[in-house]
Amino acid sequence: MTLTQLRYLVAIADAGLNITLAAERVHATQPGLSKLLKQLEDELGFQLFHRKGRSLDSITHAGSHVLERARTILAEATNIRSIAANLRNESRGTLRVATTHTQARFALPGAVAALTRQYPQVSVHLLPSTDADVIGLLEGGHVDLAIVSSSGGAPSGSGIALPAYRWNRVAMVPHRHALARLERPPTLDELAAYPLVSYDSSLKPGSSLARAFHAANLHPQIAMTASDADLIKTYVRAGVGIGVLAEMAVQPDDQDLRALPADHLFAPCTTWIVLRKESVLREFALEFIGLFAPQLERRAVSRALASGGATHWPAVPHWRERAAD
């Protein structure tokens, strides 16, 4: 049994049992991957997957146990490599970050730029994904950390969540819009009277946007959703509806749009940095966390990893405080 075989096994599972896709992701050939999988099954003495013809149909009961252990072994192998690199004071490597489009576009550039200045031989790979996929990429071992937001507590899952900053939503309208002429913030009833354009997550019954309207017995029309805040603003400009989006997305070049405060309408959100429990981070990954969320001291982050997350975090700053620095 080899680490390569276990890596291929995990790749097949994460590719939805599509061997062709798994082979592409691990930079192997399909016949080579199939051969190593067969060798692993022969060594273990049982099948890891149920098959239909030449295709894999599902994971066997025994295969699910092996897959769980394989993920643990691969994670520990990564930890050992990180320990060795840190002991060698190695300043090169790759930082893989799964996050949403909004965080990647508006919140992360400063931290990424500062990191690459300090560690010019470190390559940062951002994987912009939907909220639902970000934590899965972390738990699957595809990234070193995840950055995701929630309107309640920490995101669910097996990771350690570090609070980075708080933020609110805004409503964006063209300057000619009736709501732009109000001399006060809009009410929830006034927003509900117009079609809305917001994030894909707003369609979920548990979203804070949906909860706010439901609590007021309002049923607005969601005219369009997108995962990218720039797309939301594009369709606001096109007259599709009122944009409801993160305040970080308001930029100086949005002079043709007006951002209306909505702090009083929707629950505030928190952006979290999520790490795998018991993971060993490279020094540049710890530095990146400090650059993105300066209130998170490196020693506190290390203690949280060692203790499984049982750490008291300082007050979480608001985005507006960060933007003013």
Coordinates of C-alpha atoms in Angstrom, one line a residue:
M1 CA 0.0 0.0 0.0
T2 CA 1.3 3.4 -1.0
L3 CA 0.4 7.0 -0.4
T4 CA -0.1 7.3 -4.1
Q5 CA -2.8 4.6 -4.1
L6 CA -4.5 6.3 -1.2
R7 CA -4.4 9.6 -2.9
Y8 CA -6.0 8.1 -6.0
L9 CA -8.7 6.5 -3.9
V10 CA -9.6 9.8 -2.3
A11 CA -9.5 11.5 -5.7
I12 CA -12.0 9.0 -7.2
A13 CA -14.4 9.5 -4.3
D14 CA -14.1 13.3 -4.5
A15 CA -14.7 13.2 -8.3
G16 CA -18.0 11.5 -7.8
L17 CA -16.6 8.1 -8.8
N18 CA -15.6 9.6 -12.2
I19 CA -12.2 8.0 -12.9
T20 CA -11.5 10.2 -15.9
L21 CA -12.1 13.3 -13.8
A22 CA -10.1 11.9 -10.9
A23 CA -7.1 11.1 -13.2
E24 CA -7.1 14.7 -14.5
R25 CA -7.1 16.1 -11.0
V26 CA -4.1 14.0 -9.9
H27 CA -2.3 14.4 -13.2
A28 CA -2.4 10.7 -13.9
T29 CA -3.7 8.6 -16.8
Q30 CA -7.0 6.8 -16.5
P31 CA -5.5 3.3 -17.1
G32 CA -2.7 4.0 -14.5
L33 CA -5.2 5.1 -11.9
S34 CA -7.4 2.1 -12.5
K35 CA -4.4 -0.2 -12.3
L36 CA -3.3 1.1 -8.9
L37 CA -6.9 0.9 -7.6
K38 CA -7.1 -2.7 -8.7
Q39 CA -3.7 -3.4 -7.0
L40 CA -5.0 -1.9 -3.7
E41 CA -8.2 -3.9 -3.8
D42 CA -6.2 -7.1 -4.5
E43 CA -4.0 -6.3 -1.5
L44 CA -6.9 -5.6 0.8
G45 CA -8.9 -8.6 -0.4
F46 CA -12.2 -6.8 -1.1
Q47 CA -13.7 -4.3 -3.4
L48 CA -13.7 -0.6 -2.5
F49 CA -16.4 0.3 -5.0
H50 CA -19.5 -1.4 -6.4
R51 CA -19.3 -1.5 -10.2
K52 CA -21.8 -1.4 -13.1
G53 CA -20.0 -2.6 -16.1
R54 CA -16.8 -0.6 -16.4
S55 CA -18.1 2.2 -14.3
L56 CA -18.0 2.7 -10.6
D57 CA -21.4 2.9 -9.1
S58 CA -21.0 3.4 -5.3
I59 CA -18.6 3.0 -2.4
T60 CA -18.9 -0.3 -0.6
H61 CA -19.4 -0.4 3.2
A62 CA -15.8 -1.6 3.6
G63 CA -14.6 1.1 1.1
S64 CA -16.1 3.9 3.2
H65 CA -14.1 2.8 6.2
V66 CA -10.9 2.6 4.1
L67 CA -11.6 6.0 2.6
E68 CA -12.0 7.6 6.0
R69 CA -8.7 6.3 7.1
A70 CA -7.0 7.2 3.8
R71 CA -8.0 10.8 4.3
T72 CA -6.5 10.8 7.8
I73 CA -3.3 9.2 6.6
L74 CA -2.9 11.7 3.7
A75 CA -3.6 14.6 6.1
E76 CA -0.9 13.4 8.5
A77 CA 1.5 13.0 5.6
T78 CA 0.9 16.6 4.7
N79 CA 1.4 17.6 8.4
I80 CA 4.8 15.8 8.4
R81 CA 5.9 17.7 5.3
S82 CA 4.8 21.0 6.9
I83 CA 6.7 20.2 10.1
A84 CA 9.8 19.4 8.1
A85 CA 9.5 22.6 5.9
N86 CA 9.0 24.7 9.0
L87 CA 12.1 23.2 10.8
R88 CA 14.1 23.9 7.6
N89 CA 12.8 27.5 7.7
E90 CA 11.7 27.0 4.1
S91 CA 10.1 30.1 2.7
R92 CA 8.7 28.6 -0.5
G93 CA 5.6 26.6 -1.2
T94 CA 1.9 26.9 -2.1
L95 CA -1.0 28.3 0.0
R96 CA -4.4 27.0 -1.2
V97 CA -7.4 29.0 -0.1
A98 CA -11.1 28.1 -0.8
T99 CA -13.4 31.1 -0.5
T100 CA -16.3 32.9 -2.0
H101 CA -16.1 35.2 -5.0
T102 CA -16.9 38.2 -2.8
Q103 CA -14.1 37.5 -0.4
A104 CA -11.6 36.8 -3.2
R105 CA -12.6 39.9 -5.1
F106 CA -13.0 42.5 -2.3
A107 CA -11.5 41.3 1.0
L108 CA -8.4 39.2 0.2
P109 CA -6.3 41.3 -2.3
G110 CA -4.5 43.3 0.4
A111 CA -3.5 40.2 2.5
V112 CA -2.5 38.2 -0.6
A113 CA -0.3 41.1 -1.9
A114 CA 1.3 41.6 1.5
L115 CA 2.1 37.9 1.8
T116 CA 3.7 37.7 -1.6
R117 CA 5.9 40.7 -0.8
Q118 CA 7.1 38.9 2.4
Y119 CA 7.3 35.5 0.8
P120 CA 8.0 36.1 -2.9
Q121 CA 8.6 32.3 -3.5
V122 CA 5.1 31.4 -2.2
S123 CA 2.4 30.8 -4.7
V124 CA -1.2 31.6 -3.6
H125 CA -4.0 29.6 -5.2
L126 CA -7.5 30.9 -4.7
L127 CA -10.4 28.6 -5.4
P128 CA -13.5 30.8 -5.6
S129 CA -16.5 28.6 -4.8
T130 CA -20.0 28.7 -3.6
D131 CA -20.7 28.9 0.2
A132 CA -21.8 25.2 0.1
D133 CA -18.6 24.0 -1.6
V134 CA -16.0 26.0 0.4
I135 CA -16.0 23.8 3.6
G136 CA -16.1 20.6 1.5
L137 CA -12.9 21.6 -0.3
L138 CA -11.3 22.1 3.1
E139 CA -12.6 18.8 4.6
G140 CA -11.5 17.0 1.5
G141 CA -8.0 18.1 1.9
H142 CA -7.9 20.2 -1.3
V143 CA -7.0 23.5 0.4
D144 CA -5.0 24.7 3.4
L145 CA -7.8 27.0 4.8
A146 CA -11.2 28.2 3.9
I147 CA -12.7 31.7 4.2
V148 CA -16.5 31.8 4.4
S149 CA -19.2 33.9 6.0
S150 CA -22.3 33.2 8.1
S151 CA -25.0 35.3 9.7
G152 CA -25.2 33.2 12.8
G153 CA -22.6 31.2 14.6
A154 CA -19.5 29.6 13.2
P155 CA -20.0 27.5 10.0
S156 CA -20.9 23.9 10.7
G157 CA -18.3 21.2 10.0
S158 CA -15.3 19.6 11.6
G159 CA -13.0 22.5 11.2
I160 CA -11.7 25.2 13.6
A161 CA -13.4 28.6 12.8
L162 CA -11.5 31.8 13.6
P163 CA -13.6 35.0 13.4
A164 CA -12.0 37.5 11.0
Y165 CA -14.4 40.4 10.7
R166 CA -18.1 41.4 10.8
W167 CA -20.0 43.0 8.0
N168 CA -23.4 44.1 6.9
R169 CA -25.4 44.2 3.7
V170 CA -26.3 47.2 1.6
A171 CA -29.0 47.8 -1.0
M172 CA -27.7 49.2 -4.3
V173 CA -29.8 51.1 -6.7
P174 CA -29.2 53.4 -9.7
H175 CA -29.2 57.1 -8.8
R176 CA -32.5 57.6 -10.7
H177 CA -34.3 54.9 -8.6
A178 CA -37.1 56.1 -6.3
L179 CA -35.4 54.7 -3.2
A180 CA -32.2 56.7 -4.0
R181 CA -34.2 59.9 -3.5
L182 CA -35.3 59.0 0.0
E183 CA -33.7 61.1 2.7
R184 CA -33.6 58.0 5.1
P185 CA -32.7 54.3 4.8
P186 CA -35.3 52.2 3.1
T187 CA -37.7 49.9 5.1
L188 CA -38.1 46.2 4.5
D189 CA -41.5 46.8 3.0
E190 CA -40.1 49.3 0.5
L191 CA -37.4 46.8 -0.6
A192 CA -40.0 44.1 -0.9
A193 CA -42.0 46.2 -3.3
Y194 CA -39.2 45.8 -6.0
P195 CA -37.6 42.8 -7.6
L196 CA -34.3 41.9 -5.9
V197 CA -30.9 40.8 -7.2
S198 CA -28.7 39.0 -4.6
Y199 CA -26.4 36.1 -3.9
D200 CA -27.3 32.5 -4.8
S201 CA -27.5 31.7 -1.0
S202 CA -30.4 34.1 -0.6
L203 CA -32.7 31.4 -2.1
K204 CA -32.0 29.1 0.8
P205 CA -34.8 29.1 3.5
G206 CA -32.2 29.5 6.2
S207 CA -30.5 32.6 4.7
S208 CA -30.6 35.7 6.9
L209 CA -32.1 37.6 4.0
A210 CA -34.9 35.1 3.6
R211 CA -35.4 35.0 7.4
A212 CA -35.8 38.8 7.6
F213 CA -38.5 39.0 5.0
H214 CA -40.3 35.9 6.4
A215 CA -40.3 37.4 9.9
A216 CA -42.0 40.5 8.4
N217 CA -44.5 38.3 6.5
L218 CA -43.1 39.7 3.2
H219 CA -42.5 37.8 0.0
P220 CA -40.3 39.7 -2.3
Q221 CA -39.5 38.6 -5.9
I222 CA -35.9 37.4 -6.3
A223 CA -35.5 38.4 -9.9
M224 CA -32.0 37.0 -10.2
T225 CA -29.1 35.5 -8.2
A226 CA -25.4 35.2 -8.8
S227 CA -22.3 34.2 -6.8
D228 CA -20.3 37.2 -8.0
A229 CA -21.1 40.7 -6.5
D230 CA -19.8 42.3 -9.7
L231 CA -22.5 40.4 -11.7
I232 CA -25.1 41.6 -9.2
K233 CA -24.1 45.2 -9.7
T234 CA -24.1 44.7 -13.5
Y235 CA -27.7 43.6 -13.4
V236 CA -28.7 46.3 -11.1
R237 CA -27.4 48.7 -13.7
A238 CA -29.4 46.9 -16.3
G239 CA -32.6 47.6 -14.3
V240 CA -33.3 44.0 -13.3
G241 CA -33.8 44.9 -9.6
I242 CA -32.4 46.2 -6.4
G243 CA -29.1 44.7 -5.4
V244 CA -28.7 43.3 -1.9
L245 CA -25.1 42.5 -1.4
A246 CA -22.1 42.7 1.0
E247 CA -20.9 46.1 1.9
M248 CA -17.3 45.1 0.9
A249 CA -18.5 45.0 -2.7
V250 CA -19.2 48.8 -2.7
Q251 CA -16.2 50.3 -4.7
P252 CA -15.2 53.9 -5.6
D253 CA -15.9 53.2 -9.2
D254 CA -19.5 52.4 -8.5
Q255 CA -20.4 56.1 -8.9
D256 CA -23.4 55.4 -11.1
L257 CA -25.0 53.4 -8.2
R258 CA -26.0 54.4 -4.7
A259 CA -25.5 52.2 -1.7
L260 CA -28.3 52.4 0.8
P261 CA -27.6 51.3 4.4
A262 CA -29.4 48.1 5.4
D263 CA -27.9 47.4 8.8
H264 CA -31.3 47.8 10.4
L265 CA -32.9 45.3 8.0
F266 CA -30.7 42.2 8.0
A267 CA -28.6 40.4 10.6
P268 CA -24.9 41.2 10.5
C269 CA -22.6 38.5 9.1
T270 CA -19.2 37.3 10.2
T271 CA -16.4 36.1 7.9
W272 CA -14.5 33.1 9.3
I273 CA -11.1 31.6 8.6
V274 CA -11.7 27.8 8.9
L275 CA -8.8 25.3 9.5
R276 CA -8.8 21.6 9.6
K277 CA -8.4 20.3 13.1
E278 CA -5.0 19.0 14.1
S279 CA -3.5 20.4 10.9
V280 CA 0.1 21.8 10.9
L281 CA 0.3 25.1 9.0
R282 CA 3.3 26.4 7.2
E283 CA 4.8 29.6 8.6
F284 CA 3.6 31.6 5.6
A285 CA 0.0 30.3 6.2
L286 CA 0.1 31.6 9.8
E287 CA 1.5 34.9 8.5
F288 CA -1.4 35.1 6.0
I289 CA -4.0 34.6 8.8
G290 CA -2.4 37.5 10.7
L291 CA -2.4 39.7 7.6
F292 CA -6.0 39.0 6.9
A293 CA -7.2 39.2 10.5
P294 CA -4.6 41.1 12.6
Q295 CA -6.5 40.6 15.8
L296 CA -5.8 36.8 15.5
E297 CA -2.4 36.4 17.1
R298 CA -0.2 33.6 15.8
R299 CA 0.2 32.0 19.2
A300 CA -3.6 32.0 19.7
V301 CA -4.1 30.3 16.3
S302 CA -1.5 27.7 17.1
R303 CA -3.1 27.0 20.5
A304 CA -6.5 26.6 18.8
L305 CA -5.1 24.0 16.4
A306 CA -3.4 22.2 19.3
S307 CA -6.5 22.2 21.5
G308 CA -9.1 21.5 18.8
G309 CA -10.5 25.1 18.8
A310 CA -11.0 25.8 22.5
T311 CA -9.7 29.4 22.5
H312 CA -11.2 32.7 23.5
W313 CA -10.9 35.2 20.6
P314 CA -10.7 39.0 21.0
A315 CA -13.5 41.3 19.8
V316 CA -14.2 40.9 16.1
P317 CA -13.7 44.1 14.2
H318 CA -16.2 45.4 11.7
W319 CA -15.3 45.7 8.0
R320 CA -15.6 49.5 8.3
E321 CA -12.9 49.6 10.9
R322 CA -10.6 47.6 8.7
A323 CA -11.4 49.8 5.6
A324 CA -10.6 52.9 7.6
D325 CA -7.1 51.7 8.6

